[in-house]
Tab-separated table of C-alpha atoms in Angstrom:
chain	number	residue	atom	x	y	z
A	1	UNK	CA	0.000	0.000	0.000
A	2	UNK	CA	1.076	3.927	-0.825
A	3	UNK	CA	2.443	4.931	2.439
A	4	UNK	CA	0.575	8.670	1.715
A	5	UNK	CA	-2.760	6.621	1.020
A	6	UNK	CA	-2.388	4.843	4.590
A	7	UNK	CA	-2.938	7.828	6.235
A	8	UNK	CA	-6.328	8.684	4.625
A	9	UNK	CA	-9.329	7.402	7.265
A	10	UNK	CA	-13.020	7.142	6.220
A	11	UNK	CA	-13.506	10.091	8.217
A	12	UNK	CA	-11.213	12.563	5.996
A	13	UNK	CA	-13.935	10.851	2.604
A	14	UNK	CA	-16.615	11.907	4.561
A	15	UNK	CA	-15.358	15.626	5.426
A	16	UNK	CA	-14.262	15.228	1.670
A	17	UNK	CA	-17.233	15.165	0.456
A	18	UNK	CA	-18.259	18.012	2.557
A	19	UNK	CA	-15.908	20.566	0.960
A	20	UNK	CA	-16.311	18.905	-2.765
A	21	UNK	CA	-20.778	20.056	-1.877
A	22	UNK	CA	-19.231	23.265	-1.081
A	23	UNK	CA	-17.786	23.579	-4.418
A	24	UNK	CA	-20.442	22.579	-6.150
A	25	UNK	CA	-22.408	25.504	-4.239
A	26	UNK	CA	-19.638	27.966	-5.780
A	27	UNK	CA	-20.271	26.534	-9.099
A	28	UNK	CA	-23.686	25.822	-8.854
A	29	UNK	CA	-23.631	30.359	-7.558
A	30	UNK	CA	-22.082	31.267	-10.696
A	31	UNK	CA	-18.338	31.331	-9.192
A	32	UNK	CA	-15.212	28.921	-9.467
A	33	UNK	CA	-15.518	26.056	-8.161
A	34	UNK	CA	-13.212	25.452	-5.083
A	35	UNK	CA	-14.743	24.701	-1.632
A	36	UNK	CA	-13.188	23.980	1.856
A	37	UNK	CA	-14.385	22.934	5.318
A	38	UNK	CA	-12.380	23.196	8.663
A	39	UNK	CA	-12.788	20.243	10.746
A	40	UNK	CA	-11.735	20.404	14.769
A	41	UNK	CA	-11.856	17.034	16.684
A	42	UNK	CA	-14.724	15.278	14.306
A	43	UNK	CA	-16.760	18.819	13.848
A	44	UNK	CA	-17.165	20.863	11.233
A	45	UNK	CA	-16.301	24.168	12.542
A	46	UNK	CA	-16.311	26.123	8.884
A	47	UNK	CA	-16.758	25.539	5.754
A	48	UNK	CA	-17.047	27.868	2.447
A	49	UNK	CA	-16.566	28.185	-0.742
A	50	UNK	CA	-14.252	30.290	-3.548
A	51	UNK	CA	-16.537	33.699	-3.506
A	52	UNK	CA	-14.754	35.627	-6.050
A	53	UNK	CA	-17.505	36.076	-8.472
A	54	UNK	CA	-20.376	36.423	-5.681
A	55	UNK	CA	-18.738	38.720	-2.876
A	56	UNK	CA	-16.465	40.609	-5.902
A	57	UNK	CA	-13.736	39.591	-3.438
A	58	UNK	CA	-9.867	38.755	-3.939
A	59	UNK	CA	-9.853	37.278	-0.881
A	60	UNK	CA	-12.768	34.896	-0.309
A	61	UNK	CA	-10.925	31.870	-2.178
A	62	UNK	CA	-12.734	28.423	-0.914
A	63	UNK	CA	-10.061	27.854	2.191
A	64	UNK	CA	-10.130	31.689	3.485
A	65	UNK	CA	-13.914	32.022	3.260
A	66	UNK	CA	-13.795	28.508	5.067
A	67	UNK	CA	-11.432	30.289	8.142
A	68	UNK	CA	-13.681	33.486	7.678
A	69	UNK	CA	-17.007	31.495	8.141
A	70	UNK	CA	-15.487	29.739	11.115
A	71	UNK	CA	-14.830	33.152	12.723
A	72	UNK	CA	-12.504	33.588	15.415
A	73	UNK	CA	-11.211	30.559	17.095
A	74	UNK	CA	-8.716	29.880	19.710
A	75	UNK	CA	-5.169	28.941	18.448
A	76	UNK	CA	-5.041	26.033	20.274
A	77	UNK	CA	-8.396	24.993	17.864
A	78	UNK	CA	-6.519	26.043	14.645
A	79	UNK	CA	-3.540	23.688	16.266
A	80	UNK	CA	-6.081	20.375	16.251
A	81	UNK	CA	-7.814	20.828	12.730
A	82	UNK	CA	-7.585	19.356	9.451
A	83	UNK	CA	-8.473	21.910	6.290
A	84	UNK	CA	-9.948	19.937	3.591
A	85	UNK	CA	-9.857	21.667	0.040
A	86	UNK	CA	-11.093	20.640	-2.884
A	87	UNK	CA	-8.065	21.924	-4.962
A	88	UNK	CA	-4.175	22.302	-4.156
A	89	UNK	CA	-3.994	25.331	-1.924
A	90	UNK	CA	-2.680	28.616	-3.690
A	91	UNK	CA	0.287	30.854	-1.513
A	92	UNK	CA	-2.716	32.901	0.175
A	93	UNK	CA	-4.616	30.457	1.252
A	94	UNK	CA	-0.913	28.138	2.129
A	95	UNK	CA	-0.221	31.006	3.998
A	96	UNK	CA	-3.031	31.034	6.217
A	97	UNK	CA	-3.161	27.487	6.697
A	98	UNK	CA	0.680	28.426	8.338
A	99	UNK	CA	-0.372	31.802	10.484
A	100	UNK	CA	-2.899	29.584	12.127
A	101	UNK	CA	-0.783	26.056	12.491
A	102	UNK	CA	-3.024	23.749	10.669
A	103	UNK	CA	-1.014	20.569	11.413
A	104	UNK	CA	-3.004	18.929	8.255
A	105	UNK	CA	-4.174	19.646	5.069
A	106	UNK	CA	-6.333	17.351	2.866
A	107	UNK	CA	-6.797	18.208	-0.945
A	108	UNK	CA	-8.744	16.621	-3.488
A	109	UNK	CA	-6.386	17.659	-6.311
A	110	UNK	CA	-3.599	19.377	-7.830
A	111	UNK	CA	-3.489	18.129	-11.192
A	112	UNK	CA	-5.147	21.737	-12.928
A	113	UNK	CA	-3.516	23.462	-10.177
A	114	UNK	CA	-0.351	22.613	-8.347
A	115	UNK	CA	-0.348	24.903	-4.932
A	116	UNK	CA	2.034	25.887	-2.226
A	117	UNK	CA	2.169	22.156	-1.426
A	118	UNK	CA	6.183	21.916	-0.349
A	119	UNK	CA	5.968	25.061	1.443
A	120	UNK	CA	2.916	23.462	3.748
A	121	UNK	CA	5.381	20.589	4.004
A	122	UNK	CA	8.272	22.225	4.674
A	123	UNK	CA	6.513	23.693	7.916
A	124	UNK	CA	5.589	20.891	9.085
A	125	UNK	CA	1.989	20.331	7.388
A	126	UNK	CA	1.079	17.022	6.782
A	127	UNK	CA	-0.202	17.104	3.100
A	128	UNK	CA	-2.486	14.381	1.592
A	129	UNK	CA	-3.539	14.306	-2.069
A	130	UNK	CA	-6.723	12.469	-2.733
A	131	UNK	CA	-6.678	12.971	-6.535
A	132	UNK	CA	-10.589	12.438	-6.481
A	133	UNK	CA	-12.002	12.388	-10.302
A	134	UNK	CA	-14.816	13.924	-10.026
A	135	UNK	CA	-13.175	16.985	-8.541
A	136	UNK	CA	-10.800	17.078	-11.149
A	137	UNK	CA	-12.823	16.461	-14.025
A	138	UNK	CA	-15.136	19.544	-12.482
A	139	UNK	CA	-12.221	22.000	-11.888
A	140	UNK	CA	-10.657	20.920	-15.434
A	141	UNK	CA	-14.198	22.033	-17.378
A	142	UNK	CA	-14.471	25.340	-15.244
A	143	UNK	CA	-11.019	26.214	-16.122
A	144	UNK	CA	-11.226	25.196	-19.894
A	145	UNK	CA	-14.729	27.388	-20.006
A	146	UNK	CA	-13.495	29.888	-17.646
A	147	UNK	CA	-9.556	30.479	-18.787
A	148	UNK	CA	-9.616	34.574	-18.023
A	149	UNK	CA	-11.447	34.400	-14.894
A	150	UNK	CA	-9.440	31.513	-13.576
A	151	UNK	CA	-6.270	33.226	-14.346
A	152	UNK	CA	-7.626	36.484	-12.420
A	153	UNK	CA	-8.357	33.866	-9.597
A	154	UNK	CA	-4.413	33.235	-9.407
A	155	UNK	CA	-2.486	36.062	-10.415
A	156	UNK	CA	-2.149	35.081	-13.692
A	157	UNK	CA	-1.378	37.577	-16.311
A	158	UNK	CA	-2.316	37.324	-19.692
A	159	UNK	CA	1.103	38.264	-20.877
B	1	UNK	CA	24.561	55.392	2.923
B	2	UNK	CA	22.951	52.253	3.650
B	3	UNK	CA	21.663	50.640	0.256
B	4	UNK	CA	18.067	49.844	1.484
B	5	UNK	CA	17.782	53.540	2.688
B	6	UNK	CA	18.451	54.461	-1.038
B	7	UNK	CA	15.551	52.756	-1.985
B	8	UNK	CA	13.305	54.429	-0.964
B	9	UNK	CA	11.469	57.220	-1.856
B	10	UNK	CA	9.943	60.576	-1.196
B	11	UNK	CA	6.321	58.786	-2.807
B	12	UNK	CA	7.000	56.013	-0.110
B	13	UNK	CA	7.455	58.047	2.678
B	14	UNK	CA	3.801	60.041	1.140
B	15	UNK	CA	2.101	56.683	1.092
B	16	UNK	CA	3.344	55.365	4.048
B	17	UNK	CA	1.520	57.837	5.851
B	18	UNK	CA	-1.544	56.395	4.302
B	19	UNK	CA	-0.966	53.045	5.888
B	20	UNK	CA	-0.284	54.527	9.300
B	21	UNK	CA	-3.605	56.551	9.108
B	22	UNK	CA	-5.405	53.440	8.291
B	23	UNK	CA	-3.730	51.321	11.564
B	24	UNK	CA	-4.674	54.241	13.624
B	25	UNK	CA	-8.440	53.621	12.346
B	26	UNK	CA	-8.197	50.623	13.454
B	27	UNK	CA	-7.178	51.491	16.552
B	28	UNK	CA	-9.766	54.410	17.021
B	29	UNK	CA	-12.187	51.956	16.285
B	30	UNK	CA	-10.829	49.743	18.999
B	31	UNK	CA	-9.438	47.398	16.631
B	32	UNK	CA	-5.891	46.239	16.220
B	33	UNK	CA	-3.731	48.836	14.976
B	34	UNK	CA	-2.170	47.168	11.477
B	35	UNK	CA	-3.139	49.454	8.363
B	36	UNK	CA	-1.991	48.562	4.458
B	37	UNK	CA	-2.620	50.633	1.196
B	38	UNK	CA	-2.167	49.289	-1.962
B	39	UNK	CA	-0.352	51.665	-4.724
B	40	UNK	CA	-0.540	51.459	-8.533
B	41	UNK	CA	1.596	53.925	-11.085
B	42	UNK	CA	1.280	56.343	-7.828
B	43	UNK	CA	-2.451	55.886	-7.091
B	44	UNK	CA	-3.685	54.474	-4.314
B	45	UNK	CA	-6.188	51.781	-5.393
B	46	UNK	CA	-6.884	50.305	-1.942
B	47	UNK	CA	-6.925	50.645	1.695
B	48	UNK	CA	-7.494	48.712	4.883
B	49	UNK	CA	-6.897	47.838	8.629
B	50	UNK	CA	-7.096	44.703	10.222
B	51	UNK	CA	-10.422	44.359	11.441
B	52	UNK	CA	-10.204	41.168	13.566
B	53	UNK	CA	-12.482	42.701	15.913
B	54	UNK	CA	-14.894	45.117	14.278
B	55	UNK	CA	-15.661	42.091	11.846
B	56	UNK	CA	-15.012	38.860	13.694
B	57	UNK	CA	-12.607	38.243	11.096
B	58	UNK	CA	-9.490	35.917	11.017
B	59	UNK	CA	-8.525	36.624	7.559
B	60	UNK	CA	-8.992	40.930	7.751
B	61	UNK	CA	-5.438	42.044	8.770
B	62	UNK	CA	-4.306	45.214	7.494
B	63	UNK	CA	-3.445	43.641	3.920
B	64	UNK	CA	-5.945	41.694	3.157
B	65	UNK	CA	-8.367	44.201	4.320
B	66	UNK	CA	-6.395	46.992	1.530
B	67	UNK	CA	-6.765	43.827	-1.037
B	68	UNK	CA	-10.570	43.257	-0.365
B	69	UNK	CA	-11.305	46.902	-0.769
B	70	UNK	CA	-9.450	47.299	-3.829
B	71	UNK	CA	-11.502	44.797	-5.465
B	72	UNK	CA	-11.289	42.605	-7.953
B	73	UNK	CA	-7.932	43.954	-10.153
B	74	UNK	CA	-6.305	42.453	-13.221
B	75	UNK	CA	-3.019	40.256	-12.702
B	76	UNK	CA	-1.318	43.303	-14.245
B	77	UNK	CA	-2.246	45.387	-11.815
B	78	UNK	CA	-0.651	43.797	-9.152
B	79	UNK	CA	2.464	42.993	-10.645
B	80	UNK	CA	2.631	46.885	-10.909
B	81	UNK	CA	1.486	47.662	-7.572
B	82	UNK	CA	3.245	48.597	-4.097
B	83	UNK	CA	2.225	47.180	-0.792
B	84	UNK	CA	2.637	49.333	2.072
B	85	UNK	CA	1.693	47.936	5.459
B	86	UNK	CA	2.774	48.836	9.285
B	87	UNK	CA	3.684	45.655	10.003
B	88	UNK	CA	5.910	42.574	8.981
B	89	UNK	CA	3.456	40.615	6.874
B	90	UNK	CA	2.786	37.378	8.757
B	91	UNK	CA	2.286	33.675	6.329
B	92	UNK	CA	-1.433	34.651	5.400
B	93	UNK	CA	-0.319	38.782	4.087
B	94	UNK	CA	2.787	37.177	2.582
B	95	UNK	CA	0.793	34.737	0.873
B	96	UNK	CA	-1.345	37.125	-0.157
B	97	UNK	CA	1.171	39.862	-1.878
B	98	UNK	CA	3.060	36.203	-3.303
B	99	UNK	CA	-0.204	34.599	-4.743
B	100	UNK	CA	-0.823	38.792	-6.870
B	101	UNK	CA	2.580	38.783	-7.610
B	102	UNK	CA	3.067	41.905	-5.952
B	103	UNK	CA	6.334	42.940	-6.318
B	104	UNK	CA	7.440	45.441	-3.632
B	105	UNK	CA	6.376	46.058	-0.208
B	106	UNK	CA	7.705	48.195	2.250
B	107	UNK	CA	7.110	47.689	5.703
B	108	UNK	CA	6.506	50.202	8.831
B	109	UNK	CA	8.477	48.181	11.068
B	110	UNK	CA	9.575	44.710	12.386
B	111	UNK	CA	10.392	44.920	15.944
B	112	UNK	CA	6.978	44.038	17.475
B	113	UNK	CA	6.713	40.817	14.900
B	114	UNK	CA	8.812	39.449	12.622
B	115	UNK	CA	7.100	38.063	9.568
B	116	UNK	CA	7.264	36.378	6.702
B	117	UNK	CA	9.926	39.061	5.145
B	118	UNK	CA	12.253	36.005	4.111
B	119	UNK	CA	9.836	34.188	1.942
B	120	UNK	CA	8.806	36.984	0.440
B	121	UNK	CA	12.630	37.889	-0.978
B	122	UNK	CA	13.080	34.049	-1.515
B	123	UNK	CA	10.198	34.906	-4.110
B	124	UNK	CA	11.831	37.566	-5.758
B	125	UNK	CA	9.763	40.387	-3.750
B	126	UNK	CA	11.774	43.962	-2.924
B	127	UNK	CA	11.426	44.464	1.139
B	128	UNK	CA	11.985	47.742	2.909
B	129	UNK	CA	11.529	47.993	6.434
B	130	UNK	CA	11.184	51.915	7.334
B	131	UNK	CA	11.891	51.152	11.235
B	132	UNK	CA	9.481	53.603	11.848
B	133	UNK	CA	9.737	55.002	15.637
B	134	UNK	CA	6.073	55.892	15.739
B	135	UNK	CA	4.673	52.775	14.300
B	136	UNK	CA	6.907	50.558	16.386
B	137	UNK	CA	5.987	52.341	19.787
B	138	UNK	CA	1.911	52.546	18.668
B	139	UNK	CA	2.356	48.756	17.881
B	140	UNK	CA	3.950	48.157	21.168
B	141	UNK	CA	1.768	49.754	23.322
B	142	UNK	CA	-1.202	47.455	21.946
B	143	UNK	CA	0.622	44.545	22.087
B	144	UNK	CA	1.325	44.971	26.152
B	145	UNK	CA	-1.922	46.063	26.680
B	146	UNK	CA	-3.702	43.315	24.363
B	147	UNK	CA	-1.431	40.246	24.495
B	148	UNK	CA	-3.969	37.409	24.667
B	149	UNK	CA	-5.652	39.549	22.040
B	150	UNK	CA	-2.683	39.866	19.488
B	151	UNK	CA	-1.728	36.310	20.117
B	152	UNK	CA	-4.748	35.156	18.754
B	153	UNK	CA	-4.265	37.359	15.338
B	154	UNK	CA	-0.812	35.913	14.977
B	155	UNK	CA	-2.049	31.997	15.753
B	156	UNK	CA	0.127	32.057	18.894
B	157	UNK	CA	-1.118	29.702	21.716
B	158	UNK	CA	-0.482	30.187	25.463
B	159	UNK	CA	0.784	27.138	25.628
């Protein structure tokens, strides 16, 4: 067995899914579809979805409107919870994932979109890559329909 | 003279000001004092504070908040743009200013926190720390008067 896949429980498919219904909110809104929930000792504690389109925001990608729904939280909570993401996490959303300590960071893939993965890892993050198909397939036809707003989405110039 | 003092300018010192004024909303507004504006081709096309408190956010520091309320820009904007913020950018602000491609920011000071200033020039970013006297003793003030309260904006646990 994949020593990476070992460390995937039933319980991190079933949060999973969670953040893959949150993208399909995002998409199903109009907006790009990348969701995220925050999960703290078997709970839920946030969960959103990439709000770009909908909030006119820069900010609101799927993983920071997941912290930003979870409002403020002790550090010590941020210390015990896994962020699930539906795609590989871009440097904002890596960065915040480091201010508040996540120990562990699930994402469903990062085959249109390879993230801040070895910086999470070189902190210390524990980083598991589901490469779910359905996500992938999903992300792949937003981005092939979507090219200029995706590339807004990550700093992408057309240049 | 020293060769990061030759960097910068009389503009930076202009819009620096900016970015104090906006920390010292926050603090007016009993808020933590950490203000950003964002500068393009010597306009400033946003401005924030961190509003941790006055919107039960964990994702509005001072940067974020200036990126929000700029708004949706082109990549080309940002790759053109100046950050100026009070405050070391911690992981989440670095992220930020990394993920936009934003490729100077010049800091108030970074005596009260130390952030992510080394990532950012591992990424090809131009830092200037002012050392600002004013910013550093307004920050410090807060900070002993607030400590559980500015631990939990930088993810630090009393632990």
């Amino acid at each position: 067995m994949h020593p990476i896949e070992s460390k995937v429980t039933s319980d991190d498919l079933v949060f999973y899914k969670e953040a893959l219904a949150e993208a399909k909110k995002g998409l199903e809104s109009h907006g790009i579809p990348i969701g995220a929930v925050l999960v703290h000792k078997g709970n839920i504690i946030g969960r959103g979805y990439n709000k770009r389109v909908q909030l006119k925001s820069p900010i609101r990608h799927g993983e920071t409107d997941c912290f930003e729904n979870a409002g403020r939280q002790k550090p010590e909570v941020y210390e015990n919870s896994t962020l699930y993401t539906t795609l590989s996490p871009c440097a904002m959303c890596t960065g915040t994932a480091i201010l508040y300590k996540i120990p562990r960071v699930v994402i469903g893939e990062n085959t249109n979109f390879q993230g801040e993965e070895k910086l999470l890892k070189s902190r210390g993050v524990e980083v598991i890559v589901l490469n779910d198909l359905e996500t992938t397939q999903m992300m792949k036809d937003f981005i092939d329909q979507n090219p200029i707003l995706w590339n807004e989405d990550i700093g992408l110039s057309e240049g």
